[in-house]
Amino acid sequence: MDDLIEDLLAHPKVLETQTHLHHGIAKYEHLMRVTRYSYRIARLLKADVRVCTRAALLHDIDSRYGTLENHGAVAARWAEEQGEDSAVCLAIVGHMYPIGPAPMTREGWILSLADKAASLADLTAYVRGLVNGRSQKIKRDLQASDPFYRPRRKPKRREQLRKMLDIDI
C-alpha cells in the first residue's frame, strides 16, 4: 500500500496534519486509518486500489476552508491542483454522503464507507484514552500546536438568560 502513496506521505501539506486536531486525535491518524480501510475494501470489492488509497489520504486536506457539506470539494480542488487524476478527485468530493453530495463512483462509495468506519474507530480510540488520560493530553497538545484551533468561549450565565428570555438584565 505504501508504494501507492509514498509521494503523498512526504508532502508538507500531509505532514502538517500531524499537528491538526480532528475527532479528538491528530488528523494524520484519521487520514491513515481511512487509507488502510479504503485499501482493504477496494481489494475486497475489486475497485481501483490506487484511486481509493490516494483519495483516502487526501480526503480531508484543507477541510477547514470548507464546511461539513462542502469540504470534500475543497480537498478535491487541492488534489487537482497537485496533479491528481480526476478519478481521485471525484472520489473525494462525495466522501461526506449523506451530509454532502452522493458519491458517483465505486471508489467514492468505498471512501465514504471507509471514512465513516474510521471516524467510529477514532471515537473509540478517543474514549478508550479517556480512561488513562491519554486522550486529554493528546487533545491539549494538538490544540496548542494546531494553527486553526480556536477555543470556544462559553457564554456566562447572565448572557444565556438574557438571550433565552430576550430581555435586558
GROMACS .gro file of N, CA and C in nm:
model
  507
    1MET      N    1   0.081  -0.119   0.000
    1MET     CA    2   0.000   0.000   0.000
    1MET      C    3   0.086   0.127   0.000
    2ASP      N    4   0.195   0.127   0.075
    2ASP     CA    5   0.278   0.248   0.086
    2ASP      C    6   0.334   0.294  -0.048
    3ASP      N    7   0.360   0.201  -0.140
    3ASP     CA    8   0.413   0.241  -0.269
    3ASP      C    9   0.312   0.322  -0.351
    4LEU      N   10   0.184   0.308  -0.320
    4LEU     CA   11   0.079   0.382  -0.391
    4LEU      C   12   0.068   0.528  -0.344
    5ILE      N   13   0.116   0.553  -0.222
    5ILE     CA   14   0.100   0.687  -0.163
    5ILE      C   15   0.232   0.746  -0.113
    6GLU      N   16   0.342   0.684  -0.150
    6GLU     CA   17   0.473   0.725  -0.100
    6GLU      C   18   0.499   0.874  -0.123
    7ASP      N   19   0.467   0.924  -0.242
    7ASP     CA   20   0.490   1.066  -0.272
    7ASP      C   21   0.403   1.156  -0.184
    8LEU      N   22   0.280   1.113  -0.158
    8LEU     CA   23   0.190   1.194  -0.076
    8LEU      C   24   0.231   1.196   0.071
    9LEU      N   25   0.284   1.086   0.119
    9LEU     CA   26   0.326   1.078   0.259
    9LEU      C   27   0.437   1.178   0.292
   10ALA      N   28   0.513   1.217   0.190
   10ALA     CA   29   0.623   1.313   0.210
   10ALA      C   30   0.580   1.457   0.182
   11HIS      N   31   0.459   1.477   0.136
   11HIS     CA   32   0.412   1.612   0.102
   11HIS      C   33   0.393   1.696   0.229
   12PRO      N   34   0.443   1.818   0.230
   12PRO     CA   35   0.431   1.904   0.350
   12PRO      C   36   0.287   1.924   0.398
   13LYS      N   37   0.192   1.930   0.307
   13LYS     CA   38   0.052   1.951   0.345
   13LYS      C   39  -0.001   1.829   0.421
   14VAL      N   40   0.042   1.710   0.381
   14VAL     CA   41   0.002   1.588   0.451
   14VAL      C   42   0.074   1.581   0.586
   15LEU      N   43   0.202   1.613   0.587
   15LEU     CA   44   0.279   1.607   0.712
   15LEU      C   45   0.228   1.705   0.817
   16GLU      N   46   0.180   1.821   0.773
   16GLU     CA   47   0.132   1.919   0.871
   16GLU      C   48   0.005   1.872   0.942
   17THR      N   49  -0.065   1.774   0.886
   17THR     CA   50  -0.185   1.723   0.952
   17THR      C   51  -0.152   1.649   1.082
   18GLN      N   52  -0.025   1.620   1.103
   18GLN     CA   53   0.015   1.556   1.229
   18GLN      C   54  -0.009   1.648   1.348
   19THR      N   55  -0.021   1.779   1.323
   19THR     CA   56  -0.043   1.874   1.432
   19THR      C   57  -0.184   1.932   1.431
   20HIS      N   58  -0.274   1.877   1.348
   20HIS     CA   59  -0.411   1.928   1.342
   20HIS      C   60  -0.505   1.839   1.422
   21LEU      N   61  -0.591   1.901   1.498
   21LEU     CA   62  -0.691   1.829   1.577
   21LEU      C   63  -0.809   1.790   1.489
   22HIS      N   64  -0.849   1.663   1.495
   22HIS     CA   65  -0.959   1.611   1.413
   22HIS      C   66  -1.019   1.492   1.485
   23HIS      N   67  -1.146   1.500   1.527
   23HIS     CA   68  -1.213   1.393   1.601
   23HIS      C   69  -1.143   1.362   1.733
   24GLY      N   70  -1.078   1.460   1.792
   24GLY     CA   71  -1.008   1.439   1.919
   24GLY      C   72  -0.871   1.376   1.905
   25ILE      N   73  -0.829   1.350   1.782
   25ILE     CA   74  -0.697   1.291   1.755
   25ILE      C   75  -0.628   1.373   1.647
   26ALA      N   76  -0.507   1.335   1.613
   26ALA     CA   77  -0.437   1.403   1.504
   26ALA      C   78  -0.504   1.367   1.371
   27LYS      N   79  -0.525   1.467   1.286
   27LYS     CA   80  -0.588   1.444   1.156
   27LYS      C   81  -0.510   1.339   1.077
   28TYR      N   82  -0.376   1.339   1.090
   28TYR     CA   83  -0.292   1.243   1.019
   28TYR      C   84  -0.332   1.099   1.054
   29GLU      N   85  -0.359   1.074   1.182
   29GLU     CA   86  -0.402   0.940   1.224
   29GLU      C   87  -0.533   0.901   1.155
   30HIS      N   88  -0.626   0.996   1.149
   30HIS     CA   89  -0.754   0.970   1.082
   30HIS      C   90  -0.730   0.940   0.934
   31LEU      N   91  -0.648   1.021   0.868
   31LEU     CA   92  -0.621   1.000   0.725
   31LEU      C   93  -0.559   0.863   0.700
   32MET      N   94  -0.466   0.824   0.784
   32MET     CA   95  -0.401   0.693   0.766
   32MET      C   96  -0.498   0.578   0.791
   33ARG      N   97  -0.586   0.594   0.890
   33ARG     CA   98  -0.686   0.490   0.917
   33ARG      C   99  -0.781   0.476   0.797
   34VAL      N  100  -0.828   0.587   0.744
   34VAL     CA  101  -0.917   0.584   0.627
   34VAL      C  102  -0.843   0.521   0.509
   35THR      N  103  -0.716   0.552   0.494
   35THR     CA  104  -0.637   0.496   0.385
   35THR      C  105  -0.626   0.344   0.397
   36ARG      N  106  -0.598   0.295   0.517
   36ARG     CA  107  -0.589   0.150   0.537
   36ARG      C  108  -0.723   0.082   0.508
   37TYR      N  109  -0.831   0.139   0.560
   37TYR     CA  110  -0.964   0.081   0.537
   37TYR      C  111  -1.000   0.084   0.389
   38SER      N  112  -0.972   0.195   0.322
   38SER     CA  113  -1.003   0.206   0.179
   38SER      C  114  -0.926   0.103   0.098
   39TYR      N  115  -0.801   0.086   0.131
   39TYR     CA  116  -0.717  -0.012   0.062
   39TYR      C  117  -0.777  -0.152   0.075
   40ARG      N  118  -0.816  -0.189   0.197
   40ARG     CA  119  -0.871  -0.323   0.220
   40ARG      C  120  -1.005  -0.342   0.149
   41ILE      N  121  -1.092  -0.242   0.161
   41ILE     CA  122  -1.224  -0.254   0.098
   41ILE      C  123  -1.212  -0.256  -0.054
   42ALA      N  124  -1.123  -0.175  -0.109
   42ALA     CA  125  -1.103  -0.171  -0.255
   42ALA      C  126  -1.057  -0.307  -0.307
   43ARG      N  127  -0.966  -0.370  -0.236
   43ARG     CA  128  -0.921  -0.504  -0.278
   43ARG      C  129  -1.035  -0.605  -0.271
   44LEU      N  130  -1.113  -0.595  -0.166
   44LEU     CA  131  -1.225  -0.687  -0.147
   44LEU      C  132  -1.329  -0.671  -0.257
   45LEU      N  133  -1.358  -0.545  -0.296
   45LEU     CA  134  -1.462  -0.519  -0.396
   45LEU      C  135  -1.407  -0.503  -0.538
   46LYS      N  136  -1.279  -0.532  -0.555
   46LYS     CA  137  -1.214  -0.525  -0.686
   46LYS      C  138  -1.230  -0.387  -0.752
   47ALA      N  139  -1.210  -0.284  -0.670
   47ALA     CA  140  -1.213  -0.146  -0.719
   47ALA      C  141  -1.069  -0.103  -0.747
   48ASP      N  142  -1.052   0.017  -0.796
   48ASP     CA  143  -0.920   0.071  -0.825
   48ASP      C  144  -0.850   0.106  -0.693
   49VAL      N  145  -0.758   0.022  -0.652
   49VAL     CA  146  -0.691   0.038  -0.522
   49VAL      C  147  -0.611   0.167  -0.518
   50ARG      N  148  -0.547   0.202  -0.626
   50ARG     CA  149  -0.467   0.325  -0.630
   50ARG      C  150  -0.555   0.448  -0.608
   51VAL      N  151  -0.666   0.455  -0.677
   51VAL     CA  152  -0.758   0.569  -0.661
   51VAL      C  153  -0.811   0.575  -0.518
   52CYS      N  154  -0.851   0.461  -0.465
   52CYS     CA  155  -0.907   0.458  -0.329
   52CYS      C  156  -0.806   0.502  -0.224
   53THR      N  157  -0.683   0.455  -0.232
   53THR     CA  158  -0.585   0.490  -0.129
   53THR      C  159  -0.541   0.636  -0.141
   54ARG      N  160  -0.522   0.684  -0.260
   54ARG     CA  161  -0.481   0.824  -0.279
   54ARG      C  162  -0.593   0.920  -0.237
   55ALA      N  163  -0.716   0.887  -0.275
   55ALA     CA  164  -0.831   0.971  -0.235
   55ALA      C  165  -0.847   0.970  -0.084
   56ALA      N  166  -0.827   0.855  -0.022
   56ALA     CA  167  -0.842   0.844   0.123
   56ALA      C  168  -0.740   0.931   0.196
   57LEU      N  169  -0.618   0.931   0.149
   57LEU     CA  170  -0.515   1.009   0.217
   57LEU      C  171  -0.539   1.160   0.203
   58LEU      N  172  -0.607   1.201   0.097
   58LEU     CA  173  -0.626   1.343   0.071
   58LEU      C  174  -0.766   1.395   0.104
   59HIS      N  175  -0.856   1.309   0.146
   59HIS     CA  176  -0.998   1.348   0.154
   59HIS      C  177  -1.029   1.461   0.252
   60ASP      N  178  -0.947   1.484   0.352
   60ASP     CA  179  -0.973   1.593   0.448
   60ASP      C  180  -0.866   1.703   0.445
   61ILE      N  181  -0.783   1.703   0.343
   61ILE     CA  182  -0.682   1.808   0.331
   61ILE      C  183  -0.755   1.942   0.313
   62ASP      N  184  -0.712   2.041   0.387
   62ASP     CA  185  -0.771   2.176   0.381
   62ASP      C  186  -0.920   2.177   0.414
   63SER      N  187  -0.967   2.080   0.490
   63SER     CA  188  -1.110   2.071   0.522
   63SER      C  189  -1.158   2.192   0.601
   64ARG      N  190  -1.068   2.260   0.668
   64ARG     CA  191  -1.107   2.376   0.749
   64ARG      C  192  -1.145   2.496   0.665
   65TYR      N  193  -1.115   2.491   0.537
   65TYR     CA  194  -1.153   2.600   0.448
   65TYR      C  195  -1.292   2.580   0.391
   66GLY      N  196  -1.356   2.472   0.428
   66GLY     CA  197  -1.491   2.445   0.382
   66GLY      C  198  -1.583   2.420   0.499
   67THR      N  199  -1.703   2.374   0.468
   67THR     CA  200  -1.800   2.339   0.571
   67THR      C  201  -1.810   2.187   0.575
   68LEU      N  202  -1.892   2.138   0.665
   68LEU     CA  203  -1.913   1.994   0.673
   68LEU      C  204  -1.964   1.940   0.539
   69GLU      N  205  -2.050   2.017   0.474
   69GLU     CA  206  -2.111   1.972   0.349
   69GLU      C  207  -2.018   1.982   0.228
   70ASN      N  208  -1.929   2.083   0.225
   70ASN     CA  209  -1.852   2.105   0.101
   70ASN      C  210  -1.701   2.088   0.114
   71HIS      N  211  -1.652   2.042   0.228
   71HIS     CA  212  -1.506   2.031   0.240
   71HIS      C  213  -1.448   1.922   0.149
   72GLY      N  214  -1.531   1.831   0.102
   72GLY     CA  215  -1.484   1.733   0.004
   72GLY      C  216  -1.444   1.801  -0.126
   73ALA      N  217  -1.522   1.900  -0.166
   73ALA     CA  218  -1.490   1.976  -0.288
   73ALA      C  219  -1.362   2.057  -0.269
   74VAL      N  220  -1.342   2.110  -0.147
   74VAL     CA  221  -1.220   2.185  -0.118
   74VAL      C  222  -1.098   2.094  -0.131
   75ALA      N  223  -1.106   1.975  -0.071
   75ALA     CA  224  -0.995   1.879  -0.077
   75ALA      C  225  -0.973   1.830  -0.221
   76ALA      N  226  -1.081   1.809  -0.295
   76ALA     CA  227  -1.070   1.763  -0.434
   76ALA      C  228  -1.003   1.870  -0.520
   77ARG      N  229  -1.036   1.996  -0.497
   77ARG     CA  230  -0.974   2.106  -0.572
   77ARG      C  231  -0.824   2.109  -0.544
   78TRP      N  232  -0.787   2.092  -0.417
   78TRP     CA  233  -0.645   2.093  -0.382
   78TRP      C  234  -0.575   1.974  -0.450
   79ALA      N  235  -0.638   1.857  -0.446
   79ALA     CA  236  -0.579   1.737  -0.508
   79ALA      C  237  -0.560   1.759  -0.658
   80GLU      N  238  -0.658   1.822  -0.721
   80GLU     CA  239  -0.648   1.850  -0.865
   80GLU      C  240  -0.531   1.946  -0.893
   81GLU      N  241  -0.514   2.045  -0.808
   81GLU     CA  242  -0.402   2.140  -0.824
   81GLU      C  243  -0.268   2.070  -0.809
   82GLN      N  244  -0.265   1.960  -0.735
   82GLN     CA  245  -0.141   1.884  -0.715
   82GLN      C  246  -0.117   1.783  -0.827
   83GLY      N  247  -0.212   1.774  -0.920
   83GLY     CA  248  -0.193   1.684  -1.035
   83GLY      C  249  -0.259   1.549  -1.020
   84GLU      N  250  -0.343   1.531  -0.921
   84GLU     CA  251  -0.413   1.403  -0.906
   84GLU      C  252  -0.511   1.386  -1.022
   85ASP      N  253  -0.531   1.261  -1.063
   85ASP     CA  254  -0.623   1.239  -1.174
   85ASP      C  255  -0.768   1.259  -1.131
   86SER      N  256  -0.855   1.274  -1.227
   86SER     CA  257  -0.994   1.309  -1.200
   86SER      C  258  -1.067   1.202  -1.118
   87ALA      N  259  -1.029   1.076  -1.131
   87ALA     CA  260  -1.094   0.969  -1.055
   87ALA      C  261  -1.071   0.987  -0.905
   88VAL      N  262  -0.951   1.029  -0.868
   88VAL     CA  263  -0.919   1.054  -0.727
   88VAL      C  264  -1.003   1.171  -0.677
   89CYS      N  265  -1.006   1.279  -0.754
   89CYS     CA  266  -1.081   1.400  -0.714
   89CYS      C  267  -1.230   1.371  -0.703
   90LEU      N  268  -1.282   1.295  -0.796
   90LEU     CA  269  -1.424   1.261  -0.796
   90LEU      C  270  -1.460   1.178  -0.673
   91ALA      N  271  -1.372   1.088  -0.634
   91ALA     CA  272  -1.397   1.007  -0.514
   91ALA      C  273  -1.400   1.094  -0.389
   92ILE      N  274  -1.314   1.194  -0.382
   92ILE     CA  275  -1.305   1.280  -0.264
   92ILE      C  276  -1.431   1.364  -0.247
   93VAL      N  277  -1.485   1.415  -0.355
   93VAL     CA  278  -1.600   1.508  -0.347
   93VAL      C  279  -1.717   1.451  -0.268
   94GLY      N  280  -1.748   1.324  -0.288
   94GLY     CA  281  -1.866   1.265  -0.225
   94GLY      C  282  -1.843   1.192  -0.096
   95HIS      N  283  -1.729   1.212  -0.032
   95HIS     CA  284  -1.699   1.130   0.086
   95HIS      C  285  -1.786   1.162   0.208
   96MET      N  286  -1.854   1.276   0.211
   96MET     CA  287  -1.935   1.312   0.328
   96MET      C  288  -2.082   1.273   0.314
   97TYR      N  289  -2.114   1.195   0.213
   97TYR     CA  290  -2.253   1.150   0.198
   97TYR      C  291  -2.300   1.081   0.326
   98PRO      N  292  -2.418   1.106   0.378
   98PRO     CA  293  -2.532   1.176   0.322
   98PRO      C  294  -2.539   1.326   0.356
   99ILE      N  295  -2.440   1.379   0.423
   99ILE     CA  296  -2.441   1.522   0.455
   99ILE      C  297  -2.409   1.604   0.331
  100GLY      N  298  -2.315   1.557   0.252
  100GLY     CA  299  -2.276   1.625   0.129
  100GLY      C  300  -2.330   1.550   0.008
  101PRO      N  301  -2.272   1.578  -0.109
  101PRO     CA  302  -2.319   1.511  -0.231
  101PRO      C  303  -2.291   1.361  -0.228
  102ALA      N  304  -2.372   1.287  -0.299
  102ALA     CA  305  -2.355   1.142  -0.305
  102ALA      C  306  -2.235   1.106  -0.392
  103PRO      N  307  -2.162   1.001  -0.354
  103PRO     CA  308  -2.052   0.954  -0.438
  103PRO      C  309  -2.104   0.909  -0.575
  104MET      N  310  -2.022   0.929  -0.677
  104MET     CA  311  -2.065   0.895  -0.813
  104MET      C  312  -1.989   0.776  -0.871
  105THR      N  313  -1.893   0.723  -0.796
  105THR     CA  314  -1.814   0.610  -0.844
  105THR      C  315  -1.803   0.505  -0.734
  106ARG      N  316  -1.764   0.387  -0.774
  106ARG     CA  317  -1.742   0.280  -0.676
  106ARG      C  318  -1.635   0.323  -0.574
  107GLU      N  319  -1.530   0.387  -0.623
  107GLU     CA  320  -1.422   0.432  -0.535
  107GLU      C  321  -1.472   0.540  -0.438
  108GLY      N  322  -1.562   0.625  -0.484
  108GLY     CA  323  -1.622   0.725  -0.397
  108GLY      C  324  -1.703   0.663  -0.285
  109TRP      N  325  -1.779   0.559  -0.318
  109TRP     CA  326  -1.857   0.489  -0.216
  109TRP      C  327  -1.765   0.420  -0.115
  110ILE      N  328  -1.657   0.364  -0.165
  110ILE     CA  329  -1.561   0.298  -0.075
  110ILE      C  330  -1.500   0.400   0.020
  111LEU      N  331  -1.462   0.517  -0.032
  111LEU     CA  332  -1.405   0.622   0.053
  111LEU      C  333  -1.507   0.667   0.157
  112SER      N  334  -1.631   0.686   0.116
  112SER     CA  335  -1.734   0.729   0.210
  112SER      C  336  -1.752   0.626   0.323
  113LEU      N  337  -1.757   0.500   0.287
  113LEU     CA  338  -1.771   0.393   0.386
  113LEU      C  339  -1.648   0.387   0.478
  114ALA      N  340  -1.531   0.394   0.419
  114ALA     CA  341  -1.408   0.388   0.498
  114ALA      C  342  -1.397   0.507   0.594
  115ASP      N  343  -1.440   0.624   0.549
  115ASP     CA  344  -1.436   0.743   0.633
  115ASP      C  345  -1.531   0.728   0.752
  116LYS      N  346  -1.649   0.674   0.731
  116LYS     CA  347  -1.744   0.653   0.840
  116LYS      C  348  -1.689   0.552   0.940
  117ALA      N  349  -1.635   0.442   0.888
  117ALA     CA  350  -1.579   0.339   0.976
  117ALA      C  351  -1.460   0.393   1.055
  118ALA      N  352  -1.375   0.470   0.989
  118ALA     CA  353  -1.258   0.526   1.056
  118ALA      C  354  -1.299   0.628   1.161
  119SER      N  355  -1.402   0.706   1.134
  119SER     CA  356  -1.450   0.805   1.232
  119SER      C  357  -1.500   0.735   1.357
  120LEU      N  358  -1.567   0.623   1.339
  120LEU     CA  359  -1.613   0.545   1.454
  120LEU      C  360  -1.492   0.489   1.531
  121ALA      N  361  -1.392   0.442   1.460
  121ALA     CA  362  -1.270   0.392   1.525
  121ALA      C  363  -1.196   0.506   1.596
  122ASP      N  364  -1.197   0.627   1.537
  122ASP     CA  365  -1.136   0.743   1.601
  122ASP      C  366  -1.203   0.772   1.735
  123LEU      N  367  -1.335   0.770   1.734
  123LEU     CA  368  -1.411   0.795   1.856
  123LEU      C  369  -1.382   0.688   1.960
  124THR      N  370  -1.377   0.564   1.917
  124THR     CA  371  -1.348   0.453   2.007
  124THR      C  372  -1.210   0.470   2.071
  125ALA      N  373  -1.111   0.506   1.990
  125ALA     CA  374  -0.976   0.527   2.043
  125ALA      C  375  -0.973   0.644   2.140
  126TYR      N  376  -1.047   0.750   2.110
  126TYR     CA  377  -1.052   0.867   2.197
  126TYR      C  378  -1.115   0.830   2.332
  127VAL      N  379  -1.228   0.759   2.328
  127VAL     CA  380  -1.296   0.720   2.452
  127VAL      C  381  -1.209   0.626   2.534
  128ARG      N  382  -1.142   0.533   2.468
  128ARG     CA  383  -1.051   0.442   2.537
  128ARG      C  384  -0.941   0.519   2.608
  129GLY      N  385  -0.892   0.624   2.543
  129GLY     CA  386  -0.786   0.706   2.603
  129GLY      C  387  -0.832   0.796   2.715
  130LEU      N  388  -0.963   0.814   2.730
  130LEU     CA  389  -1.014   0.895   2.840
  130LEU      C  390  -0.991   0.826   2.975
  131VAL      N  391  -0.987   0.694   2.973
  131VAL     CA  392  -0.969   0.617   3.095
  131VAL      C  393  -0.835   0.648   3.162
  132ASN      N  394  -0.728   0.655   3.082
  132ASN     CA  395  -0.596   0.678   3.140
  132ASN      C  396  -0.547   0.822   3.120
  133GLY      N  397  -0.630   0.908   3.064
  133GLY     CA  398  -0.593   1.048   3.046
  133GLY      C  399  -0.513   1.075   2.920
  134ARG      N  400  -0.483   0.972   2.844
  134ARG     CA  401  -0.402   0.990   2.724
  134ARG      C  402  -0.472   1.080   2.621
  135SER      N  403  -0.602   1.059   2.603
  135SER     CA  404  -0.677   1.137   2.503
  135SER      C  405  -0.677   1.286   2.536
  136GLN      N  406  -0.695   1.319   2.662
  136GLN     CA  407  -0.697   1.460   2.701
  136GLN      C  408  -0.560   1.524   2.680
  137LYS      N  409  -0.453   1.450   2.708
  137LYS     CA  410  -0.319   1.505   2.688
  137LYS      C  411  -0.294   1.527   2.538
  138ILE      N  412  -0.329   1.429   2.457
  138ILE     CA  413  -0.312   1.442   2.312
  138ILE      C  414  -0.393   1.560   2.260
  139LYS      N  415  -0.516   1.571   2.307
  139LYS     CA  416  -0.603   1.680   2.263
  139LYS      C  417  -0.544   1.816   2.302
  140ARG      N  418  -0.495   1.829   2.425
  140ARG     CA  419  -0.433   1.955   2.468
  140ARG      C  420  -0.309   1.988   2.384
  141ASP      N  421  -0.226   1.886   2.358
  141ASP     CA  422  -0.106   1.908   2.276
  141ASP      C  423  -0.142   1.951   2.134
  142LEU      N  424  -0.243   1.888   2.078
  142LEU     CA  425  -0.286   1.924   1.942
  142LEU      C  426  -0.351   2.063   1.939
  143GLN      N  427  -0.426   2.096   2.043
  143GLN     CA  428  -0.485   2.230   2.050
  143GLN      C  429  -0.376   2.336   2.053
  144ALA      N  430  -0.268   2.306   2.123
  144ALA     CA  431  -0.157   2.402   2.133
  144ALA      C  432  -0.081   2.415   2.001
  145SER      N  433  -0.072   2.307   1.924
  145SER     CA  434   0.008   2.309   1.801
  145SER      C  435  -0.074   2.340   1.676
  146ASP      N  436  -0.206   2.331   1.685
  146ASP     CA  437  -0.292   2.349   1.569
  146ASP      C  438  -0.317   2.497   1.541
  147PRO      N  439  -0.269   2.548   1.428
  147PRO     CA  440  -0.288   2.691   1.399
  147PRO      C  441  -0.434   2.729   1.376
  148PHE      N  442  -0.520   2.633   1.352
  148PHE     CA  443  -0.661   2.662   1.326
  148PHE      C  444  -0.747   2.652   1.451
  149TYR      N  445  -0.693   2.596   1.558
  149TYR     CA  446  -0.775   2.574   1.677
  149TYR      C  447  -0.810   2.707   1.744
  150ARG      N  448  -0.936   2.724   1.772
  150ARG     CA  449  -0.985   2.839   1.847
  150ARG      C  450  -1.073   2.786   1.960
  151PRO      N  451  -1.036   2.815   2.084
  151PRO     CA  452  -1.120   2.765   2.194
  151PRO      C  453  -1.259   2.828   2.189
  152ARG      N  454  -1.357   2.750   2.222
  152ARG     CA  455  -1.494   2.801   2.227
  152ARG      C  456  -1.514   2.874   2.358
  153ARG      N  457  -1.569   2.991   2.348
  153ARG     CA  458  -1.597   3.070   2.468
  153ARG      C  459  -1.736   3.034   2.516
  154LYS      N  460  -1.744   2.990   2.641
  154LYS     CA  461  -1.873   2.956   2.697
  154LYS      C  462  -1.941   3.084   2.743
  155PRO      N  463  -2.067   3.104   2.702
  155PRO     CA  464  -2.136   3.226   2.746
  155PRO      C  465  -2.162   3.222   2.896
  156LYS      N  466  -2.153   3.336   2.957
  156LYS     CA  467  -2.180   3.344   3.101
  156LYS      C  468  -2.328   3.324   3.125
  157ARG      N  469  -2.360   3.284   3.247
  157ARG     CA  470  -2.498   3.253   3.285
  157ARG      C  471  -2.592   3.370   3.255
  158ARG      N  472  -2.547   3.491   3.286
  158ARG     CA  473  -2.630   3.608   3.264
  158ARG      C  474  -2.659   3.628   3.114
  159GLU      N  475  -2.556   3.607   3.033
  159GLU     CA  476  -2.575   3.619   2.888
  159GLU      C  477  -2.672   3.514   2.837
  160GLN      N  478  -2.663   3.394   2.890
  160GLN     CA  479  -2.753   3.288   2.849
  160GLN      C  480  -2.898   3.323   2.884
  161LEU      N  481  -2.919   3.373   3.006
  161LEU     CA  482  -3.053   3.412   3.048
  161LEU      C  483  -3.108   3.525   2.961
  162ARG      N  484  -3.025   3.623   2.935
  162ARG     CA  485  -3.066   3.737   2.854
  162ARG      C  486  -3.111   3.690   2.715
  163LYS      N  487  -3.031   3.604   2.659
  163LYS     CA  488  -3.063   3.554   2.526
  163LYS      C  489  -3.189   3.469   2.527
  164MET      N  490  -3.200   3.384   2.629
  164MET     CA  491  -3.312   3.293   2.639
  164MET      C  492  -3.443   3.370   2.661
  165LEU      N  493  -3.440   3.469   2.748
  165LEU     CA  494  -3.560   3.545   2.780
  165LEU      C  495  -3.580   3.667   2.691
  166ASP      N  496  -3.478   3.698   2.613
  166ASP     CA  497  -3.481   3.813   2.523
  166ASP      C  498  -3.512   3.942   2.600
  167ILE      N  499  -3.442   3.957   2.712
  167ILE     CA  500  -3.459   4.078   2.793
  167ILE      C  501  -3.323   4.134   2.829
  168ASP      N  502  -3.325   4.254   2.878
  168ASP     CA  503  -3.202   4.318   2.923
  168ASP      C  504  -3.190   4.303   3.074
  169ILE      N  505  -3.086   4.234   3.120
  169ILE     CA  506  -3.066   4.212   3.264
  169ILE      C  507  -2.954   4.302   3.313
   0.00000   0.00000   0.00000
